PDB file of C-alpha atoms in Angstrom:
ATOM      1  CA  MET D  22      22.970  67.965-161.182  1.00  0.00           C
ATOM      2  CA  THR D  23      24.550  67.117-157.874  1.00  0.00           C
ATOM      3  CA  PHE D  24      22.956  65.779-154.707  1.00  0.00           C
ATOM      4  CA  PRO D  25      24.188  66.120-151.067  1.00  0.00           C
ATOM      5  CA  ALA D  26      26.004  63.191-149.680  1.00  0.00           C
ATOM      6  CA  PRO D  27      23.798  60.835-147.718  1.00  0.00           C
ATOM      7  CA  ALA D  28      23.854  61.148-143.956  1.00  0.00           C
ATOM      8  CA  ASP D  29      25.984  58.783-142.040  1.00  0.00           C
ATOM      9  CA  PRO D  30      23.608  56.222-140.490  1.00  0.00           C
ATOM     10  CA  GLN D  31      25.941  55.817-137.509  1.00  0.00           C
ATOM     11  CA  ARG D  32      25.432  59.434-136.395  1.00  0.00           C
ATOM     12  CA  PRO D  33      22.124  60.970-135.372  1.00  0.00           C
ATOM     13  CA  ASP D  34      20.842  63.847-137.457  1.00  0.00           C
ATOM     14  CA  GLU D  35      20.635  66.144-134.444  1.00  0.00           C
ATOM     15  CA  ASP D  36      24.401  66.083-134.164  1.00  0.00           C
ATOM     16  CA  ARG D  37      24.773  67.643-137.611  1.00  0.00           C
ATOM     17  CA  SER D  38      24.577  71.252-138.631  1.00  0.00           C
ATOM     18  CA  PRO D  39      21.743  72.053-141.015  1.00  0.00           C
ATOM     19  CA  TYR D  40      24.242  73.905-143.158  1.00  0.00           C
ATOM     20  CA  SER D  41      27.035  71.378-143.112  1.00  0.00           C
ATOM     21  CA  SER D  42      27.501  67.718-143.447  1.00  0.00           C
ATOM     22  CA  GLU D  43      30.029  67.766-140.612  1.00  0.00           C
ATOM     23  CA  PRO D  44      28.813  66.546-137.153  1.00  0.00           C
ATOM     24  CA  LEU D  45      28.501  69.109-134.342  1.00  0.00           C
ATOM     25  CA  PRO D  46      30.901  68.796-131.408  1.00  0.00           C
ATOM     26  CA  PRO D  47      29.345  67.489-128.141  1.00  0.00           C
ATOM     27  CA  SER D  48      27.980  70.170-125.847  1.00  0.00           C
ATOM     28  CA  ALA D  49      30.548  71.289-123.357  1.00  0.00           C
ATOM     29  CA  GLN D  50      29.873  70.803-119.580  1.00  0.00           C
ATOM     30  CA  PRO D  51      31.463  73.097-117.006  1.00  0.00           C
ATOM     31  CA  PRO D  52      34.462  71.485-115.375  1.00  0.00           C
ATOM     32  CA  GLY D  53      33.916  69.996-111.854  1.00  0.00           C
ATOM     33  CA  VAL D  54      30.158  69.654-112.296  1.00  0.00           C
ATOM     34  CA  SER D  55      28.842  66.109-111.958  1.00  0.00           C
ATOM     35  CA  ARG D  56      25.673  64.776-113.433  1.00  0.00           C
ATOM     36  CA  GLU D  57      24.900  63.105-110.058  1.00  0.00           C
ATOM     37  CA  ARG D  58      22.809  64.928-107.451  1.00  0.00           C
ATOM     38  CA  SER D  59      24.708  66.579-104.620  1.00  0.00           C
ATOM     39  CA  LYS D  60      24.400  64.877-101.227  1.00  0.00           C
ATOM     40  CA  THR D  61      25.050  68.079 -99.282  1.00  0.00           C
ATOM     41  CA  ILE D  62      21.471  68.671 -98.141  1.00  0.00           C
ATOM     42  CA  SER D  63      20.940  65.019 -97.248  1.00  0.00           C
ATOM     43  CA  VAL D  64      24.180  64.804 -95.289  1.00  0.00           C
ATOM     44  CA  LEU D  65      23.287  68.018 -93.477  1.00  0.00           C
ATOM     45  CA  ALA D  66      19.889  66.546 -92.585  1.00  0.00           C
ATOM     46  CA  MET D  67      21.582  63.460 -91.165  1.00  0.00           C
ATOM     47  CA  VAL D  68      24.076  65.537 -89.150  1.00  0.00           C
ATOM     48  CA  VAL D  69      21.364  67.777 -87.695  1.00  0.00           C
ATOM     49  CA  GLY D  70      19.207  64.716 -87.003  1.00  0.00           C
ATOM     50  CA  THR D  71      22.092  63.114 -85.112  1.00  0.00           C
ATOM     51  CA  ALA D  72      22.497  66.321 -83.098  1.00  0.00           C
ATOM     52  CA  ALA D  73      18.780  66.236 -82.272  1.00  0.00           C
ATOM     53  CA  LEU D  74      19.141  62.649 -81.068  1.00  0.00           C
ATOM     54  CA  LEU D  75      22.094  63.520 -78.818  1.00  0.00           C
ATOM     55  CA  LEU D  76      20.394  66.635 -77.462  1.00  0.00           C
ATOM     56  CA  GLY D  77      17.368  64.503 -76.662  1.00  0.00           C
ATOM     57  CA  LEU D  78      19.432  62.824 -73.947  1.00  0.00           C
ATOM     58  CA  ILE D  79      19.452  66.089 -71.963  1.00  0.00           C
ATOM     59  CA  PRO D  80      16.360  66.411 -69.719  1.00  0.00           C
ATOM     60  CA  ASP D  81      14.215  69.549 -70.072  1.00  0.00           C
ATOM     61  CA  VAL D  82      16.660  71.475 -72.273  1.00  0.00           C
ATOM     62  CA  GLY D  83      16.637  68.677 -74.831  1.00  0.00           C
ATOM     63  CA  ILE D  84      12.939  69.227 -75.523  1.00  0.00           C
ATOM     64  CA  TYR D  85      13.570  72.773 -76.718  1.00  0.00           C
ATOM     65  CA  ILE D  86      17.015  72.674 -78.330  1.00  0.00           C
ATOM     66  CA  GLY D  87      16.676  69.096 -79.524  1.00  0.00           C
ATOM     67  CA  GLY D  88      13.171  69.834 -80.760  1.00  0.00           C
ATOM     68  CA  LEU D  89      14.367  72.753 -82.876  1.00  0.00           C
ATOM     69  CA  ALA D  90      17.199  70.650 -84.253  1.00  0.00           C
ATOM     70  CA  GLY D  91      14.730  67.877 -85.006  1.00  0.00           C
ATOM     71  CA  ILE D  92      12.429  70.224 -86.922  1.00  0.00           C
ATOM     72  CA  ALA D  93      15.377  71.562 -88.907  1.00  0.00           C
ATOM     73  CA  ALA D  94      16.532  68.034 -89.709  1.00  0.00           C
ATOM     74  CA  ILE D  95      13.069  67.012 -90.883  1.00  0.00           C
ATOM     75  CA  VAL D  96      12.809  70.067 -93.159  1.00  0.00           C
ATOM     76  CA  LEU D  97      16.257  69.397 -94.600  1.00  0.00           C
ATOM     77  CA  GLY D  98      15.378  65.740 -94.988  1.00  0.00           C
ATOM     78  CA  VAL D  99      12.224  66.501 -96.968  1.00  0.00           C
ATOM     79  CA  ILE D 100      14.162  68.861 -99.235  1.00  0.00           C
ATOM     80  CA  GLY D 101      16.894  66.279 -99.550  1.00  0.00           C
ATOM     81  CA  ILE D 102      14.451  63.596-100.677  1.00  0.00           C
ATOM     82  CA  VAL D 103      13.388  65.832-103.561  1.00  0.00           C
ATOM     83  CA  LYS D 104      16.674  67.454-104.510  1.00  0.00           C
ATOM     84  CA  SER D 105      19.418  65.339-103.012  1.00  0.00           C
ATOM     85  CA  HIS D 106      20.065  61.783-101.841  1.00  0.00           C
ATOM     86  CA  TRP D 107      16.809  60.274-100.583  1.00  0.00           C
ATOM     87  CA  ILE D 108      18.280  57.431 -98.495  1.00  0.00           C
ATOM     88  CA  VAL D 109      20.549  59.735 -96.486  1.00  0.00           C
ATOM     89  CA  SER D 110      17.661  62.199 -96.113  1.00  0.00           C
ATOM     90  CA  ILE D 111      15.373  59.533 -94.696  1.00  0.00           C
ATOM     91  CA  ILE D 112      18.075  58.540 -92.213  1.00  0.00           C
ATOM     92  CA  GLY D 113      18.244  62.173 -91.075  1.00  0.00           C
ATOM     93  CA  ILE D 114      14.468  62.339 -90.648  1.00  0.00           C
ATOM     94  CA  VAL D 115      14.416  59.098 -88.643  1.00  0.00           C
ATOM     95  CA  LEU D 116      17.197  60.364 -86.368  1.00  0.00           C
ATOM     96  CA  ALA D 117      15.307  63.627 -85.825  1.00  0.00           C
ATOM     97  CA  LEU D 118      12.078  61.833 -84.920  1.00  0.00           C
ATOM     98  CA  ALA D 119      13.932  59.458 -82.600  1.00  0.00           C
ATOM     99  CA  GLY D 120      15.615  62.407 -80.886  1.00  0.00           C
ATOM    100  CA  SER D 121      12.309  64.190 -80.326  1.00  0.00           C
ATOM    101  CA  MET D 122      10.666  61.095 -78.871  1.00  0.00           C
ATOM    102  CA  LEU D 123      13.693  60.392 -76.692  1.00  0.00           C
ATOM    103  CA  SER D 124      13.784  63.926 -75.299  1.00  0.00           C
ATOM    104  CA  PHE D 125      10.115  63.753 -74.261  1.00  0.00           C
ATOM    105  CA  ALA D 126      10.542  60.295 -72.724  1.00  0.00           C
ATOM    106  CA  ILE D 127      13.637  61.229 -70.718  1.00  0.00           C
ATOM    107  CA  THR D 128      12.176  64.524 -69.519  1.00  0.00           C
ATOM    108  CA  ASP D 129       8.949  62.828 -68.407  1.00  0.00           C
ATOM    109  CA  ALA D 130      10.920  60.152 -66.561  1.00  0.00           C
ATOM    110  CA  VAL D 131      13.084  62.720 -64.783  1.00  0.00           C
ATOM    111  CA  GLU D 132      10.091  64.871 -63.827  1.00  0.00           C
ATOM    112  CA  ASP D 133       8.167  61.847 -62.534  1.00  0.00           C
ATOM    113  CA  ARG D 134      11.159  60.792 -60.470  1.00  0.00           C
ATOM    114  CA  ALA D 135      11.569  64.300 -59.073  1.00  0.00           C
ATOM    115  CA  GLN D 136       7.874  64.445 -58.193  1.00  0.00           C
ATOM    116  CA  ASP D 137       8.032  61.045 -56.481  1.00  0.00           C
ATOM    117  CA  ARG D 138      11.061  62.177 -54.501  1.00  0.00           C
ATOM    118  CA  ALA D 139       9.333  65.403 -53.485  1.00  0.00           C
ATOM    119  CA  GLU D 140       6.273  63.470 -52.327  1.00  0.00           C
ATOM    120  CA  GLN D 141       8.508  61.073 -50.416  1.00  0.00           C
ATOM    121  CA  LEU D 142      10.322  63.935 -48.682  1.00  0.00           C
ATOM    122  CA  GLU D 143       6.999  65.581 -47.869  1.00  0.00           C
ATOM    123  CA  ALA D 144       5.677  62.334 -46.403  1.00  0.00           C
ATOM    124  CA  GLU D 145       8.858  61.851 -44.374  1.00  0.00           C
ATOM    125  CA  ALA D 146       8.635  65.412 -43.098  1.00  0.00           C
ATOM    126  CA  ARG D 147       5.037  64.866 -42.034  1.00  0.00           C
ATOM    127  CA  THR D 148       5.920  61.719 -40.091  1.00  0.00           C
ATOM    128  CA  VAL D 149       8.439  63.585 -37.920  1.00  0.00           C
ATOM    129  CA  PRO D 150       6.836  64.147 -34.507  1.00  0.00           C
ATOM    130  CA  GLU D 151       5.755  67.752 -34.033  1.00  0.00           C
ATOM    131  CA  VAL D 152       6.048  69.153 -30.534  1.00  0.00           C
ATOM    132  CA  LEU D 153       2.773  70.760 -29.526  1.00  0.00           C
ATOM    133  CA  ASP D 154       3.007  74.031 -27.660  1.00  0.00           C
ATOM    134  CA  ALA D 155      -0.160  73.279 -25.727  1.00  0.00           C
ATOM    135  CA  ALA D 156      -0.860  74.225 -22.137  1.00  0.00           C
ATOM    136  CA  PRO D 157      -2.427  71.609 -19.848  1.00  0.00           C
ATOM    137  CA  VAL D 158      -6.223  71.484 -19.993  1.00  0.00           C
ATOM    138  CA  VAL D 159      -8.673  70.048 -17.481  1.00  0.00           C
ATOM    139  CA  ASP D 160     -11.858  68.039 -17.899  1.00  0.00           C
ATOM    140  CA  GLY D 161     -13.367  66.589 -14.722  1.00  0.00           C
ATOM    141  CA  VAL D 162     -10.587  65.224 -12.524  1.00  0.00           C
ATOM    142  CA  PHE D 163      -8.174  64.705 -15.435  1.00  0.00           C
ATOM    143  CA  GLU D 164      -5.540  67.200 -16.502  1.00  0.00           C
ATOM    144  CA  PHE D 165      -4.418  66.535 -20.085  1.00  0.00           C
ATOM    145  CA  THR D 166      -1.120  67.607 -21.639  1.00  0.00           C
ATOM    146  CA  ALA D 167      -0.578  66.934 -25.339  1.00  0.00           C
ATOM    147  CA  GLY D 168       3.151  66.529 -25.925  1.00  0.00           C
ATOM    148  CA  SER D 169       3.679  65.819 -29.618  1.00  0.00           C
ATOM    149  CA  LEU D 170       1.853  64.818 -32.767  1.00  0.00           C
ATOM    150  CA  GLN D 171       2.955  62.526 -35.570  1.00  0.00           C
ATOM    151  CA  GLN D 172       1.065  62.217 -38.872  1.00  0.00           C
ATOM    152  CA  GLY D 173       1.664  60.181 -42.025  1.00  0.00           C
ATOM    153  CA  LEU D 174       2.544  56.707 -40.782  1.00  0.00           C
ATOM    154  CA  THR D 175       0.737  53.919 -42.598  1.00  0.00           C
ATOM    155  CA  GLU D 176       1.786  50.838 -40.648  1.00  0.00           C
ATOM    156  CA  PHE D 177       2.386  49.766 -37.066  1.00  0.00           C
ATOM    157  CA  GLY D 178       3.793  46.582 -35.624  1.00  0.00           C
ATOM    158  CA  ASN D 179       6.653  44.232 -36.411  1.00  0.00           C
ATOM    159  CA  THR D 180       7.426  41.646 -39.074  1.00  0.00           C
ATOM    160  CA  SER D 181       5.045  39.081 -37.603  1.00  0.00           C
ATOM    161  CA  LEU D 182       2.145  41.329 -36.587  1.00  0.00           C
ATOM    162  CA  THR D 183       1.297  44.595 -38.330  1.00  0.00           C
ATOM    163  CA  LYS D 184      -1.634  46.953 -38.617  1.00  0.00           C
ATOM    164  CA  GLN D 185      -2.231  48.864 -41.854  1.00  0.00           C
ATOM    165  CA  ALA D 186      -3.929  52.258 -41.959  1.00  0.00           C
ATOM    166  CA  ALA D 187      -6.995  52.768 -44.109  1.00  0.00           C
ATOM    167  CA  GLY D 188      -5.537  56.223 -44.796  1.00  0.00           C
ATOM    168  CA  GLU D 189      -2.754  57.389 -42.507  1.00  0.00           C
ATOM    169  CA  PHE D 190      -2.221  57.309 -38.765  1.00  0.00           C
ATOM    170  CA  VAL D 191      -2.154  60.317 -36.469  1.00  0.00           C
ATOM    171  CA  VAL D 192      -0.378  59.615 -33.184  1.00  0.00           C
ATOM    172  CA  VAL D 193      -0.723  61.972 -30.225  1.00  0.00           C
ATOM    173  CA  ASP D 194       1.496  61.694 -27.152  1.00  0.00           C
ATOM    174  CA  LEU D 195      -0.670  62.433 -24.145  1.00  0.00           C
ATOM    175  CA  THR D 196      -0.082  62.781 -20.423  1.00  0.00           C
ATOM    176  CA  VAL D 197      -3.078  62.340 -18.120  1.00  0.00           C
ATOM    177  CA  GLU D 198      -2.944  63.297 -14.435  1.00  0.00           C
ATOM    178  CA  ASN D 199      -5.685  62.776 -11.851  1.00  0.00           C
ATOM    179  CA  ILE D 200      -5.928  66.065  -9.953  1.00  0.00           C
ATOM    180  CA  GLY D 201      -9.133  65.083  -8.123  1.00  0.00           C
ATOM    181  CA  ASP D 202      -9.785  63.121  -4.947  1.00  0.00           C
ATOM    182  CA  GLU D 203     -11.161  59.935  -6.450  1.00  0.00           C
ATOM    183  CA  GLY D 204     -10.031  57.432  -9.020  1.00  0.00           C
ATOM    184  CA  ARG D 205     -11.196  57.380 -12.644  1.00  0.00           C
ATOM    185  CA  ILE D 206     -10.793  55.093 -15.640  1.00  0.00           C
ATOM    186  CA  PHE D 207      -9.106  56.706 -18.623  1.00  0.00           C
ATOM    187  CA  SER D 208     -10.329  55.433 -22.000  1.00  0.00           C
ATOM    188  CA  ASP D 209      -8.656  56.421 -25.260  1.00  0.00           C
ATOM    189  CA  SER D 210     -11.872  55.620 -27.144  1.00  0.00           C
ATOM    190  CA  LEU D 211     -13.491  58.735 -25.610  1.00  0.00           C
ATOM    191  CA  GLN D 212     -10.951  61.063 -27.213  1.00  0.00           C
ATOM    192  CA  LEU D 213     -11.859  62.745 -30.495  1.00  0.00           C
ATOM    193  CA  LEU D 214      -9.974  64.398 -33.351  1.00  0.00           C
ATOM    194  CA  TYR D 215     -11.368  67.059 -35.702  1.00  0.00           C
ATOM    195  CA  ASP D 216     -10.047  68.256 -39.044  1.00  0.00           C
ATOM    196  CA  THR D 217     -10.341  71.729 -40.555  1.00  0.00           C
ATOM    197  CA  ASP D 218     -13.571  70.706 -42.318  1.00  0.00           C
ATOM    198  CA  GLY D 219     -15.207  69.735 -39.030  1.00  0.00           C
ATOM    199  CA  ASN D 220     -15.039  65.974 -39.590  1.00  0.00           C
ATOM    200  CA  GLU D 221     -14.800  63.913 -36.399  1.00  0.00           C
ATOM    201  CA  TYR D 222     -12.498  60.917 -35.897  1.00  0.00           C
ATOM    202  CA  SER D 223     -12.560  58.500 -32.986  1.00  0.00           C
ATOM    203  CA  ALA D 224      -9.405  57.018 -31.519  1.00  0.00           C
ATOM    204  CA  SER D 225      -8.473  53.550 -32.770  1.00  0.00           C
ATOM    205  CA  SER D 226      -7.885  51.583 -29.580  1.00  0.00           C
ATOM    206  CA  SER D 227      -7.040  48.375 -31.420  1.00  0.00           C
ATOM    207  CA  VAL D 228      -4.304  50.148 -33.383  1.00  0.00           C
ATOM    208  CA  GLY D 229      -2.786  51.694 -30.267  1.00  0.00           C
ATOM    209  CA  MET D 230      -2.235  48.206 -28.897  1.00  0.00           C
ATOM    210  CA  TYR D 231       0.257  47.552 -31.725  1.00  0.00           C
ATOM    211  CA  LEU D 232       2.623  50.197 -30.338  1.00  0.00           C
ATOM    212  CA  ASP D 233       5.309  48.723 -28.127  1.00  0.00           C
ATOM    213  CA  GLY D 234       4.677  49.422 -24.456  1.00  0.00           C
ATOM    214  CA  ASN D 235       1.492  51.351 -25.125  1.00  0.00           C
ATOM    215  CA  ASP D 236      -1.308  50.163 -22.792  1.00  0.00           C
ATOM    216  CA  PHE D 237      -3.289  53.360 -22.985  1.00  0.00           C
ATOM    217  CA  TRP D 238      -6.747  52.143 -23.859  1.00  0.00           C
ATOM    218  CA  LEU D 239      -8.315  51.413 -20.445  1.00  0.00           C
ATOM    219  CA  VAL D 240      -6.267  52.536 -17.445  1.00  0.00           C
ATOM    220  CA  ALA D 241      -7.269  53.245 -13.838  1.00  0.00           C
ATOM    221  CA  VAL D 242      -5.798  56.551 -12.665  1.00  0.00           C
ATOM    222  CA  ASN D 243      -5.880  57.196  -8.930  1.00  0.00           C
ATOM    223  CA  PRO D 244      -5.695  60.658  -7.325  1.00  0.00           C
ATOM    224  CA  GLY D 245      -2.240  62.193  -7.738  1.00  0.00           C
ATOM    225  CA  ASP D 246      -1.180  59.609 -10.332  1.00  0.00           C
ATOM    226  CA  GLN D 247      -0.408  60.290 -13.965  1.00  0.00           C
ATOM    227  CA  ILE D 248      -0.059  58.107 -17.026  1.00  0.00           C
ATOM    228  CA  GLU D 249       1.583  58.648 -20.396  1.00  0.00           C
ATOM    229  CA  GLY D 250       0.751  57.014 -23.678  1.00  0.00           C
ATOM    230  CA  LYS D 251      -0.191  57.420 -27.308  1.00  0.00           C
ATOM    231  CA  ILE D 252      -3.612  57.865 -28.872  1.00  0.00           C
ATOM    232  CA  VAL D 253      -3.925  56.732 -32.489  1.00  0.00           C
ATOM    233  CA  PHE D 254      -6.390  57.988 -35.101  1.00  0.00           C
ATOM    234  CA  ASP D 255      -6.835  56.694 -38.642  1.00  0.00           C
ATOM    235  CA  VAL D 256      -7.612  59.564 -41.033  1.00  0.00           C
ATOM    236  CA  PRO D 257      -7.618  60.057 -44.823  1.00  0.00           C
ATOM    237  CA  VAL D 258      -4.236  60.828 -46.356  1.00  0.00           C
ATOM    238  CA  GLY D 259      -3.440  64.536 -46.277  1.00  0.00           C
ATOM    239  CA  THR D 260      -6.030  65.447 -43.646  1.00  0.00           C
ATOM    240  CA  GLU D 261      -5.463  68.901 -42.146  1.00  0.00           C
ATOM    241  CA  LEU D 262      -5.898  68.602 -38.412  1.00  0.00           C
ATOM    242  CA  ALA D 263      -7.641  71.223 -36.307  1.00  0.00           C
ATOM    243  CA  THR D 264      -8.321  70.182 -32.700  1.00  0.00           C
ATOM    244  CA  LEU D 265      -8.349  67.402 -30.150  1.00  0.00           C
ATOM    245  CA  ARG D 266     -11.345  67.058 -27.850  1.00  0.00           C
ATOM    246  CA  LEU D 267     -10.377  65.247 -24.660  1.00  0.00           C
ATOM    247  CA  HIS D 268     -12.835  63.701 -22.206  1.00  0.00           C
ATOM    248  CA  GLU D 269     -12.608  62.383 -18.679  1.00  0.00           C
ATOM    249  CA  SER D 270     -15.774  60.332 -19.108  1.00  0.00           C
ATOM    250  CA  THR D 271     -18.735  59.846 -21.405  1.00  0.00           C
ATOM    251  CA  ASP D 272     -20.786  62.525 -19.616  1.00  0.00           C
ATOM    252  CA  SER D 273     -18.042  65.140 -19.168  1.00  0.00           C
ATOM    253  CA  PRO D 274     -18.178  68.240 -21.398  1.00  0.00           C
ATOM    254  CA  GLY D 275     -14.699  67.702 -22.803  1.00  0.00           C
ATOM    255  CA  VAL D 276     -11.952  70.212 -23.495  1.00  0.00           C
ATOM    256  CA  GLU D 277     -10.257  71.199 -26.732  1.00  0.00           C
ATOM    257  CA  VAL D 278      -6.562  71.353 -27.650  1.00  0.00           C
ATOM    258  CA  SER D 279      -5.618  73.235 -30.809  1.00  0.00           C
ATOM    259  CA  LEU D 280      -3.371  71.405 -33.266  1.00  0.00           C
ATOM    260  CA  GLN D 281      -2.674  74.424 -35.467  1.00  0.00           C
TER     261      GLN D 281
END
């Protein structure tokens, strides 16, 4: 009676055929195929993430194009962590997130700067004197002619002595002529300004004194004489002006000049 030869202890049983004592050949692997995971997805995530970062440097457009690239890089990065090289995938995700944050930051900064510039230009435009197409008006013995209006200034004076506005200054160039037969005292404090909401503002005599050569607060005007000066009002920023109401004296009815 014969017995099969004992198995070789140096070779595992699974490498042997059940019908033969000879070991099985090792399983063949297709040529060119590596046991290591491919880095293709991870590298692609990093490339797209880098593109998202660079696109983030472009204001406005970067939010949209860079944002889409960032989303794509994050998706590829997540897939790459599972199926490809996790370190490279994480780098791609970080680049994508950095690009998205950068695009928002740059766009916000550019928009804020543009808005500040627009506000500055608007303020500068409002401070340019506007010539008033107003006919002379008469109250008592005074004939008033409003020449120009300037709104938006916030400071008067020089380096050693200045006056700050609580809101913004409105400056009206005014000519006053005595067309009567007796002298009168002109007072800028009697002159009033109204906005489109009906709010009333009194002239700021103390501020007018800060204007060079402007002594327009209490002036005697004899018959046939005329004076020129500036009346200053301090109004809230952005006030829409409606009318001036000019007075010869405290008991005169006054006369209106439209500022619109």
